[in-house]
Amino acid sequence: MENRTDKNSYTIIFAIGMVIVVGALLAFLASSLKPMITENERLEKQQNILYAMGVNDNDDTSANFVSTEDAPELFGKYIKKQLVIDGNNAEEDDQAYLIDVKKEQAKAKNGETRRLPLFVGEKDGQTFYIAPIRGKGLWDAIWGYVALDKNMVVQGAYFDHKGETPGLGANIKQRFFMDDFIGEHLLSADGTFKGITVAKGNADPKNNDKTDNEVDAIAGATITGDGVTAMIKKDLRLYLPYFETLNGK
Amino acid sequence: MGKDSRLILDPLADNNPITIQVLGICSALAITAELEASIVMSISVLFVLGVGNVVISLMRNIIPSKIRIIVQLIVVATLVIIVDLVLKAFAYELSKTLSVFVGLIITNCIIMGRFEAFALGNGPWRSFLDGIGNALGYGVILIIVGFFRELLGSGTLLGIQVLGDPIEKTGLYALGYENNGFMLLSPMALIVVGIIIWVQRSRNKALIED
């Protein structure tokens, strides 16, 4: 006798039933957890921005954010202004940190103007200008926040990634890599925008020379490193006009 | 030795999923550049394979044989996505560490392999033990490979510099030792796995096929 589960009609009914059950389960779970996930992502953005300007719980070697409970309060305390740079205008907008850089990049591609968020923070009498950047690594998206002073010298950087290889490209969010950017200049000596290159075969692995526009690359993570170089060059260049007006040029 | 305990112990050595069954090789190459990633992956696979084997075993009499592979794939993908969503909502930090592994777990052939070879023909309890045993056997190899690749490739273990500082030239590096950058690349994982297979088969000749 033919087995019940070998029949075509059974197979089709089972397939349809399974798709409905699994689809409903996942849709229900995703929509009921959505508010919590969005809230976590919002707090993470605040933590990232604070991290870049040096408000963090770092110990000797590991990178730690301020706790999620403290993030909203510290964000209000340290971030003095949130700007949206649209063409030549800089407008204040206290929701600027929620701007989705990915969507804005897509807009720019379609010929629309891209809104550029910039966060002005103050700590110990020093002013930080923090800009979000986003680009492509080897497997998926990479992004980050870079804190600059008014001469576009890096004061702090935070990088993150969606799916870079653990142990290789994923190391861009390690302290040894992120800390190398501190003090690096984005501009060359004559004031043109040069960016920072993640360079292999760098003659300066201890990163003593801060004006060479280079940091040491990670072994085995060439494409992720190139992605970091590209997103810094592409996205931070857009802020150059604002920094020039800041310096009265 | 009881039949059930063999289900746990066999995959650890003489029926190891990686070195004998040659399952799960791709993830063993991809994520073993660091010991920590190896450990995280091992724990994740332990969970997914244990639970997945039980689910498939419970469903084994109602799964249509013509589409059983698709059904298995859906079960494992659903499980992993549920875990990922719950972690994102309640343990966000942890979910970020694990998100990289989600894709690797779904496509890990060790999971499909055990569903197909064992869970479809055995009861839930024995399938659970088989899942745990194979995940442990997989984890042991991952951790051995991760240990050697991180130690020889970066001179660190779990991120701690154990051989001295390569830039300041302290410890072993003062004697002229250099990290072997090759160890960080995937082909070296295959060579380390090859060495493990060689050691294992030279100790137990019964494992050598003609």
Tab-separated table of C-alpha atoms in Angstrom:
chain	number	residue	atom	x	y	z
A	1	MET	CA	0.000	0.000	0.000
A	2	GLU	CA	1.222	3.465	-0.816
A	3	ASN	CA	2.291	5.453	2.177
A	4	ARG	CA	-0.062	8.272	3.101
A	5	THR	CA	2.755	10.795	3.176
A	6	ASP	CA	3.868	9.946	-0.381
A	7	LYS	CA	0.669	11.170	-2.005
A	8	ASN	CA	0.895	14.331	-4.076
A	9	SER	CA	-2.259	15.783	-2.529
A	10	TYR	CA	-0.837	15.263	0.969
A	11	THR	CA	2.466	16.845	-0.022
A	12	ILE	CA	0.742	19.950	-1.384
A	13	ILE	CA	-1.560	20.322	1.612
A	14	PHE	CA	1.354	19.859	4.003
A	15	ALA	CA	3.426	22.464	2.164
A	16	ILE	CA	0.603	25.002	2.189
A	17	GLY	CA	-0.162	24.346	5.855
A	18	MET	CA	3.470	24.656	6.858
A	19	VAL	CA	3.954	27.933	5.006
A	20	ILE	CA	0.841	29.404	6.661
A	21	VAL	CA	1.828	28.278	10.154
A	22	VAL	CA	5.458	29.397	9.877
A	23	GLY	CA	4.556	32.645	8.113
A	24	ALA	CA	1.944	33.551	10.705
A	25	LEU	CA	4.243	32.678	13.591
A	26	LEU	CA	7.138	34.777	12.293
A	27	ALA	CA	4.915	37.697	11.299
A	28	PHE	CA	3.267	37.713	14.710
A	29	LEU	CA	6.591	37.540	16.529
A	30	ALA	CA	8.227	40.184	14.363
A	31	SER	CA	5.404	42.688	14.731
A	32	SER	CA	4.950	42.146	18.467
A	33	LEU	CA	8.675	42.556	19.160
A	34	LYS	CA	9.084	45.482	16.759
A	35	PRO	CA	8.598	48.303	19.315
A	36	MET	CA	11.260	46.853	21.602
A	37	ILE	CA	13.699	46.324	18.745
A	38	THR	CA	13.188	49.895	17.467
A	39	GLU	CA	13.763	51.261	20.957
A	40	ASN	CA	16.980	49.229	21.274
A	41	GLU	CA	18.184	50.594	17.946
A	42	ARG	CA	17.387	54.158	19.007
A	43	LEU	CA	19.386	53.793	22.222
A	44	GLU	CA	22.222	52.191	20.297
A	45	LYS	CA	22.481	55.253	18.044
A	46	GLN	CA	22.759	57.470	21.102
A	47	GLN	CA	25.395	55.162	22.566
A	48	ASN	CA	27.343	55.154	19.274
A	49	ILE	CA	27.353	58.951	19.017
A	50	LEU	CA	28.427	59.315	22.636
A	51	TYR	CA	31.108	56.665	22.145
A	52	ALA	CA	32.651	58.581	19.238
A	53	MET	CA	33.020	61.745	21.326
A	54	GLY	CA	34.667	59.808	24.131
A	55	VAL	CA	31.697	59.369	26.463
A	56	ASN	CA	31.977	55.641	27.096
A	57	ASP	CA	32.804	53.004	29.675
A	58	ASN	CA	36.018	51.832	28.016
A	59	ASP	CA	38.547	49.916	30.057
A	60	ASP	CA	42.116	49.178	28.928
A	61	THR	CA	41.458	47.196	25.788
A	62	SER	CA	37.754	46.624	25.251
A	63	ALA	CA	35.182	49.027	23.840
A	64	ASN	CA	32.159	49.591	26.097
A	65	PHE	CA	29.208	51.899	25.641
A	66	VAL	CA	27.571	53.813	28.435
A	67	SER	CA	24.676	51.723	29.768
A	68	THR	CA	21.344	51.849	27.960
A	69	GLU	CA	19.712	53.278	31.104
A	70	ASP	CA	22.102	56.244	31.185
A	71	ALA	CA	22.270	56.834	27.429
A	72	PRO	CA	19.253	59.195	27.018
A	73	GLU	CA	20.317	61.394	29.947
A	74	LEU	CA	23.978	61.582	28.869
A	75	PHE	CA	22.927	62.203	25.287
A	76	GLY	CA	20.918	65.222	26.453
A	77	LYS	CA	23.799	66.410	28.582
A	78	TYR	CA	26.684	66.162	26.117
A	79	ILE	CA	25.040	66.684	22.724
A	80	LYS	CA	24.397	70.427	22.577
A	81	LYS	CA	23.027	70.732	19.069
A	82	GLN	CA	21.769	68.391	16.398
A	83	LEU	CA	22.037	69.849	12.922
A	84	VAL	CA	20.684	68.807	9.576
A	85	ILE	CA	22.816	70.168	6.770
A	86	ASP	CA	20.742	70.518	3.632
A	87	GLY	CA	22.689	72.121	0.850
A	88	ASN	CA	24.069	75.315	2.379
A	89	ASN	CA	21.647	75.524	5.304
A	90	ALA	CA	22.289	74.046	8.718
A	91	GLU	CA	19.076	73.690	10.669
A	92	GLU	CA	18.627	72.442	14.184
A	93	ASP	CA	16.531	69.323	14.600
A	94	ASP	CA	16.473	67.387	17.848
A	95	GLN	CA	15.481	64.220	16.011
A	96	ALA	CA	18.419	64.412	13.595
A	97	TYR	CA	20.055	61.336	15.106
A	98	LEU	CA	17.142	59.253	13.847
A	99	ILE	CA	17.870	60.127	10.214
A	100	ASP	CA	18.494	56.919	8.298
A	101	VAL	CA	21.815	57.405	6.503
A	102	LYS	CA	21.058	54.496	4.184
A	103	LYS	CA	17.849	56.148	2.930
A	104	GLU	CA	19.585	59.492	2.521
A	105	GLN	CA	22.332	57.873	0.445
A	106	ALA	CA	19.660	56.310	-1.772
A	107	LYS	CA	18.028	59.733	-2.167
A	108	ALA	CA	21.316	61.263	-3.292
A	109	LYS	CA	21.593	58.537	-5.924
A	110	ASN	CA	18.167	59.476	-7.286
A	111	GLY	CA	19.249	63.068	-7.658
A	112	GLU	CA	17.464	64.402	-4.574
A	113	THR	CA	19.292	66.366	-1.899
A	114	ARG	CA	20.712	64.302	0.881
A	115	ARG	CA	20.108	65.498	4.413
A	116	LEU	CA	23.330	65.347	6.393
A	117	PRO	CA	22.996	64.990	10.159
A	118	LEU	CA	25.758	66.464	12.308
A	119	PHE	CA	25.858	66.377	16.100
A	120	VAL	CA	27.646	69.023	18.084
A	121	GLY	CA	28.864	67.761	21.430
A	122	GLU	CA	30.741	69.439	24.223
A	123	LYS	CA	32.909	67.749	26.816
A	124	ASP	CA	35.463	69.338	29.160
A	125	GLY	CA	35.330	72.599	27.227
A	126	GLN	CA	36.109	70.899	23.919
A	127	THR	CA	33.658	70.915	21.004
A	128	PHE	CA	33.121	67.793	18.914
A	129	TYR	CA	31.403	67.534	15.553
A	130	ILE	CA	30.117	64.005	15.082
A	131	ALA	CA	29.064	62.724	11.668
A	132	PRO	CA	27.583	59.366	10.712
A	133	ILE	CA	29.105	57.440	7.804
A	134	ARG	CA	27.986	54.319	5.987
A	135	GLY	CA	29.427	52.061	3.308
A	136	LYS	CA	30.049	48.517	2.153
A	137	GLY	CA	32.356	45.906	3.638
A	138	LEU	CA	33.045	42.472	2.233
A	139	TRP	CA	29.699	40.823	2.989
A	140	ASP	CA	27.311	43.534	3.994
A	141	ALA	CA	26.934	47.062	5.290
A	142	ILE	CA	29.480	48.783	7.520
A	143	TRP	CA	28.867	52.088	9.249
A	144	GLY	CA	30.240	54.328	11.930
A	145	TYR	CA	30.372	57.679	13.682
A	146	VAL	CA	33.394	59.961	13.508
A	147	ALA	CA	33.965	62.815	15.953
A	148	LEU	CA	35.951	65.725	14.528
A	149	ASP	CA	37.242	69.022	15.821
A	150	LYS	CA	36.675	72.146	13.745
A	151	ASN	CA	39.836	71.533	11.701
A	152	MET	CA	38.539	68.094	10.724
A	153	VAL	CA	41.021	66.252	12.912
A	154	VAL	CA	39.547	62.973	14.188
A	155	GLN	CA	38.851	62.990	17.923
A	156	GLY	CA	37.197	59.608	18.122
A	157	ALA	CA	35.645	56.967	15.913
A	158	TYR	CA	33.220	54.121	16.244
A	159	PHE	CA	32.757	51.498	13.541
A	160	ASP	CA	30.268	48.681	13.291
A	161	HIS	CA	29.262	46.119	10.710
A	162	LYS	CA	26.420	43.822	9.841
A	163	GLY	CA	28.187	40.648	8.845
A	164	GLU	CA	31.949	40.932	8.412
A	165	THR	CA	34.007	37.796	9.050
A	166	PRO	CA	34.575	37.198	12.778
A	167	GLY	CA	38.261	37.497	13.589
A	168	LEU	CA	39.067	39.367	10.384
A	169	GLY	CA	36.835	42.154	9.019
A	170	ALA	CA	34.754	42.142	12.200
A	171	ASN	CA	37.814	43.560	13.982
A	172	ILE	CA	37.038	47.046	12.679
A	173	LYS	CA	34.977	47.479	15.849
A	174	GLN	CA	37.930	46.574	18.051
A	175	ARG	CA	39.720	49.239	20.051
A	176	PHE	CA	43.135	48.638	18.452
A	177	PHE	CA	41.666	49.615	15.083
A	178	MET	CA	39.250	52.397	16.075
A	179	ASP	CA	41.752	54.114	18.372
A	180	ASP	CA	44.275	54.400	15.524
A	181	PHE	CA	42.055	57.037	13.937
A	182	ILE	CA	42.277	59.418	16.883
A	183	GLY	CA	44.396	62.431	15.956
A	184	GLU	CA	44.472	61.603	12.242
A	185	HIS	CA	43.893	64.530	9.894
A	186	LEU	CA	41.240	64.390	7.187
A	187	LEU	CA	42.718	67.388	5.383
A	188	SER	CA	46.160	67.650	3.879
A	189	ALA	CA	48.453	70.479	4.941
A	190	ASP	CA	47.099	72.860	2.286
A	191	GLY	CA	43.498	72.316	3.405
A	192	THR	CA	42.241	70.023	0.646
A	193	PHE	CA	40.187	67.007	1.659
A	194	LYS	CA	42.259	63.818	1.604
A	195	GLY	CA	40.410	61.428	3.912
A	196	ILE	CA	42.098	58.612	5.803
A	197	THR	CA	43.337	55.491	4.052
A	198	VAL	CA	43.399	52.118	5.764
A	199	ALA	CA	46.767	51.175	4.334
A	200	LYS	CA	48.521	47.829	3.986
A	201	GLY	CA	52.293	47.736	4.194
A	202	ASN	CA	52.160	50.896	6.220
A	203	ALA	CA	55.618	52.075	7.288
A	204	ASP	CA	54.111	53.430	10.488
A	205	PRO	CA	52.431	50.526	12.353
A	206	LYS	CA	52.619	52.328	15.698
A	207	ASN	CA	50.748	55.169	14.044
A	208	ASN	CA	53.030	57.910	15.340
A	209	ASP	CA	52.632	60.053	12.239
A	210	LYS	CA	49.170	61.585	12.513
A	211	THR	CA	49.392	63.738	9.399
A	212	ASP	CA	50.050	60.959	6.875
A	213	ASN	CA	46.291	60.391	6.329
A	214	GLU	CA	46.882	56.672	6.902
A	215	VAL	CA	46.152	54.067	9.547
A	216	ASP	CA	47.465	50.508	9.653
A	217	ALA	CA	45.219	47.888	8.022
A	218	ILE	CA	44.064	44.611	9.580
A	219	ALA	CA	45.678	41.452	8.181
A	220	GLY	CA	43.159	39.318	6.298
A	221	ALA	CA	40.588	42.095	6.075
A	222	THR	CA	41.610	43.999	2.956
A	223	ILE	CA	38.144	44.523	1.501
A	224	THR	CA	36.584	45.579	4.797
A	225	GLY	CA	39.473	48.015	5.288
A	226	ASP	CA	38.990	49.427	1.801
A	227	GLY	CA	35.304	49.843	2.682
A	228	VAL	CA	36.251	51.910	5.732
A	229	THR	CA	38.555	54.079	3.598
A	230	ALA	CA	35.802	54.571	1.021
A	231	MET	CA	33.068	55.508	3.480
A	232	ILE	CA	35.300	58.024	5.234
A	233	LYS	CA	36.335	59.626	1.946
A	234	LYS	CA	32.871	59.676	0.448
A	235	ASP	CA	30.667	60.639	3.368
A	236	LEU	CA	32.898	62.987	5.346
A	237	ARG	CA	33.849	64.975	2.260
A	238	LEU	CA	30.227	66.151	2.114
A	239	TYR	CA	30.718	67.992	5.388
A	240	LEU	CA	33.705	69.980	4.117
A	241	PRO	CA	31.660	73.064	3.060
A	242	TYR	CA	30.123	73.254	6.540
A	243	PHE	CA	33.526	73.084	8.225
A	244	GLU	CA	34.823	75.766	5.863
A	245	THR	CA	32.017	78.151	6.867
A	246	LEU	CA	32.737	77.246	10.484
A	247	ASN	CA	36.292	78.460	10.062
A	248	GLY	CA	35.136	81.594	8.262
A	249	LYS	CA	36.497	80.628	4.868
B	1	MET	CA	28.453	1.289	27.537
B	2	GLY	CA	24.781	2.183	27.092
B	3	LYS	CA	23.370	2.799	23.663
B	4	ASP	CA	22.268	6.323	24.561
B	5	SER	CA	25.619	7.461	25.907
B	6	ARG	CA	27.248	6.280	22.675
B	7	LEU	CA	25.107	8.863	20.866
B	8	ILE	CA	26.938	11.583	22.774
B	9	LEU	CA	30.409	10.031	22.881
B	10	ASP	CA	30.808	8.629	19.368
B	11	PRO	CA	30.695	11.985	17.555
B	12	LEU	CA	33.387	13.344	19.867
B	13	ALA	CA	36.022	11.046	18.380
B	14	ASP	CA	35.448	8.052	16.133
B	15	ASN	CA	32.404	9.433	14.360
B	16	ASN	CA	33.292	13.112	14.510
B	17	PRO	CA	31.079	15.201	12.211
B	18	ILE	CA	33.954	17.260	10.826
B	19	THR	CA	36.889	14.862	10.631
B	20	ILE	CA	34.994	11.635	9.815
B	21	GLN	CA	31.602	12.596	8.385
B	22	VAL	CA	33.065	15.731	6.730
B	23	LEU	CA	30.039	17.867	7.642
B	24	GLY	CA	30.196	21.520	8.640
B	25	ILE	CA	33.556	22.134	6.966
B	26	CYS	CA	32.546	25.491	5.482
B	27	SER	CA	31.824	27.123	8.813
B	28	ALA	CA	34.931	25.500	10.300
B	29	LEU	CA	36.941	27.395	7.698
B	30	ALA	CA	35.036	30.640	7.893
B	31	ILE	CA	34.930	31.595	11.539
B	32	THR	CA	37.911	29.967	13.244
B	33	ALA	CA	40.367	32.848	12.925
B	34	GLU	CA	39.605	33.622	16.571
B	35	LEU	CA	38.975	31.335	19.513
B	36	GLU	CA	36.069	33.427	20.776
B	37	ALA	CA	34.151	33.177	17.497
B	38	SER	CA	34.710	29.400	17.508
B	39	ILE	CA	33.213	29.113	20.978
B	40	VAL	CA	30.200	31.294	20.164
B	41	MET	CA	29.529	29.303	16.993
B	42	SER	CA	29.831	25.999	18.864
B	43	ILE	CA	27.287	27.054	21.480
B	44	SER	CA	24.880	28.356	18.827
B	45	VAL	CA	25.074	25.121	16.844
B	46	LEU	CA	24.636	23.105	20.049
B	47	PHE	CA	21.367	24.898	20.692
B	48	VAL	CA	20.009	24.804	17.143
B	49	LEU	CA	20.984	21.194	16.471
B	50	GLY	CA	19.614	19.966	19.814
B	51	VAL	CA	16.249	21.668	19.396
B	52	GLY	CA	16.061	21.125	15.631
B	53	ASN	CA	16.670	17.399	15.915
B	54	VAL	CA	13.829	17.104	18.450
B	55	VAL	CA	11.408	19.094	16.259
B	56	ILE	CA	12.227	17.065	13.152
B	57	SER	CA	11.986	13.835	15.125
B	58	LEU	CA	8.523	14.788	16.406
B	59	MET	CA	7.427	15.600	12.857
B	60	ARG	CA	9.097	12.565	11.257
B	61	ASN	CA	5.853	10.660	10.622
B	62	ILE	CA	3.994	13.532	9.009
B	63	ILE	CA	6.734	15.025	6.804
B	64	PRO	CA	6.089	14.181	3.123
B	65	SER	CA	9.231	12.424	1.898
B	66	LYS	CA	9.239	14.283	-1.420
B	67	ILE	CA	9.766	17.676	0.180
B	68	ARG	CA	11.534	16.651	3.375
B	69	ILE	CA	14.706	18.656	2.686
B	70	ILE	CA	12.677	21.840	2.196
B	71	VAL	CA	10.738	21.144	5.385
B	72	GLN	CA	13.998	20.651	7.291
B	73	LEU	CA	15.366	23.885	5.901
B	74	ILE	CA	12.224	25.755	6.949
B	75	VAL	CA	12.365	24.320	10.459
B	76	VAL	CA	15.975	25.335	11.010
B	77	ALA	CA	15.521	28.764	9.419
B	78	THR	CA	12.429	29.450	11.539
B	79	LEU	CA	14.210	28.408	14.725
B	80	VAL	CA	17.202	30.613	14.026
B	81	ILE	CA	15.077	33.626	13.061
B	82	ILE	CA	12.947	33.277	16.211
B	83	VAL	CA	16.061	33.189	18.384
B	84	ASP	CA	17.504	36.176	16.540
B	85	LEU	CA	14.301	38.238	16.964
B	86	VAL	CA	13.931	37.415	20.657
B	87	LEU	CA	17.569	38.288	21.315
B	88	LYS	CA	17.203	41.584	19.437
B	89	ALA	CA	14.290	42.521	21.670
B	90	PHE	CA	15.589	41.318	25.037
B	91	ALA	CA	19.373	40.957	24.777
B	92	TYR	CA	20.422	43.443	22.133
B	93	GLU	CA	24.154	43.352	22.819
B	94	LEU	CA	24.262	39.567	22.569
B	95	SER	CA	22.206	39.604	19.373
B	96	LYS	CA	24.772	41.847	17.726
B	97	THR	CA	27.554	39.415	18.515
B	98	LEU	CA	25.508	36.512	17.176
B	99	SER	CA	23.897	38.091	14.111
B	100	VAL	CA	26.956	37.273	12.006
B	101	PHE	CA	26.468	33.597	12.753
B	102	VAL	CA	22.775	33.405	11.828
B	103	GLY	CA	23.375	32.868	8.123
B	104	LEU	CA	26.174	30.431	8.813
B	105	ILE	CA	23.993	28.299	11.069
B	106	ILE	CA	21.098	28.040	8.621
B	107	THR	CA	23.385	26.874	5.831
B	108	ASN	CA	25.518	24.637	8.050
B	109	CYS	CA	25.417	21.207	6.472
B	110	ILE	CA	25.966	19.488	9.810
B	111	ILE	CA	22.432	20.498	10.806
B	112	MET	CA	20.734	19.266	7.636
B	113	GLY	CA	22.990	16.230	7.710
B	114	ARG	CA	21.884	15.112	11.173
B	115	PHE	CA	18.195	15.836	10.449
B	116	GLU	CA	18.404	13.665	7.368
B	117	ALA	CA	20.607	10.904	8.751
B	118	PHE	CA	19.227	10.559	12.262
B	119	ALA	CA	16.220	12.601	13.368
B	120	LEU	CA	13.989	11.367	10.539
B	121	GLY	CA	14.363	7.789	11.756
B	122	ASN	CA	14.604	8.054	15.530
B	123	GLY	CA	12.590	9.189	18.540
B	124	PRO	CA	12.885	12.646	20.094
B	125	TRP	CA	15.082	11.718	23.073
B	126	ARG	CA	17.636	9.815	21.026
B	127	SER	CA	17.558	12.571	18.400
B	128	PHE	CA	18.206	15.159	21.090
B	129	LEU	CA	21.250	13.211	22.322
B	130	ASP	CA	22.482	12.778	18.753
B	131	GLY	CA	22.150	16.513	18.180
B	132	ILE	CA	24.037	17.384	21.344
B	133	GLY	CA	26.740	14.806	20.648
B	134	ASN	CA	27.350	15.954	17.102
B	135	ALA	CA	27.326	19.615	18.079
B	136	LEU	CA	29.916	18.870	20.769
B	137	GLY	CA	32.054	16.924	18.305
B	138	TYR	CA	31.785	19.852	15.904
B	139	GLY	CA	32.601	22.329	18.671
B	140	VAL	CA	35.702	20.429	19.797
B	141	ILE	CA	37.255	20.628	16.328
B	142	LEU	CA	36.241	24.278	15.929
B	143	ILE	CA	37.855	25.181	19.221
B	144	ILE	CA	41.074	23.267	18.439
B	145	VAL	CA	41.344	24.973	15.045
B	146	GLY	CA	40.458	28.377	16.520
B	147	PHE	CA	43.071	27.914	19.243
B	148	PHE	CA	45.934	27.260	16.816
B	149	ARG	CA	44.858	29.862	14.268
B	150	GLU	CA	44.541	32.644	16.827
B	151	LEU	CA	47.719	31.665	18.689
B	152	LEU	CA	49.946	31.338	15.620
B	153	GLY	CA	48.203	33.965	13.479
B	154	SER	CA	47.695	36.819	15.931
B	155	GLY	CA	49.727	35.727	18.962
B	156	THR	CA	46.631	36.089	21.126
B	157	LEU	CA	44.069	33.824	22.821
B	158	LEU	CA	40.565	35.180	23.405
B	159	GLY	CA	42.050	38.562	22.501
B	160	ILE	CA	44.726	38.452	25.210
B	161	GLN	CA	48.317	38.770	24.033
B	162	VAL	CA	49.994	35.605	25.289
B	163	LEU	CA	53.247	35.769	23.349
B	164	GLY	CA	54.122	39.397	24.058
B	165	ASP	CA	53.493	42.541	22.058
B	166	PRO	CA	54.438	42.254	18.349
B	167	ILE	CA	54.761	46.010	17.862
B	168	GLU	CA	56.707	46.796	21.038
B	169	LYS	CA	58.771	43.608	20.498
B	170	THR	CA	58.386	42.139	23.955
B	171	GLY	CA	58.194	38.514	25.091
B	172	LEU	CA	58.742	35.961	22.321
B	173	TYR	CA	58.843	38.728	19.713
B	174	ALA	CA	62.060	40.059	21.275
B	175	LEU	CA	63.713	36.808	20.106
B	176	GLY	CA	62.736	37.462	16.500
B	177	TYR	CA	59.466	35.476	16.467
B	178	GLU	CA	56.833	36.702	14.008
B	179	ASN	CA	53.109	36.017	13.737
B	180	ASN	CA	52.211	33.894	10.748
B	181	GLY	CA	49.649	35.915	8.807
B	182	PHE	CA	48.827	32.831	6.730
B	183	MET	CA	47.126	31.300	9.751
B	184	LEU	CA	44.427	33.985	9.527
B	185	LEU	CA	43.395	32.909	6.051
B	186	SER	CA	40.835	30.163	5.462
B	187	PRO	CA	43.087	27.642	3.661
B	188	MET	CA	45.119	27.234	6.844
B	189	ALA	CA	41.980	26.097	8.678
B	190	LEU	CA	41.674	23.270	6.176
B	191	ILE	CA	45.315	22.349	6.734
B	192	VAL	CA	44.812	22.313	10.528
B	193	VAL	CA	41.721	20.119	10.071
B	194	GLY	CA	43.834	17.891	7.805
B	195	ILE	CA	46.470	17.528	10.521
B	196	ILE	CA	43.774	16.596	13.058
B	197	ILE	CA	42.428	13.948	10.645
B	198	TRP	CA	45.943	12.594	10.139
B	199	VAL	CA	46.619	12.356	13.893
B	200	GLN	CA	43.228	10.762	14.511
B	201	ARG	CA	43.607	8.105	11.802
B	202	SER	CA	47.154	7.224	12.677
B	203	ARG	CA	46.033	6.510	16.244
B	204	ASN	CA	43.017	4.459	15.196
B	205	LYS	CA	43.743	2.435	12.072
B	206	ALA	CA	40.143	1.205	11.904
B	207	LEU	CA	39.138	4.644	10.635
B	208	ILE	CA	41.213	4.357	7.465
B	209	GLU	CA	39.165	3.490	4.402
B	210	ASP	CA	40.705	1.498	1.557
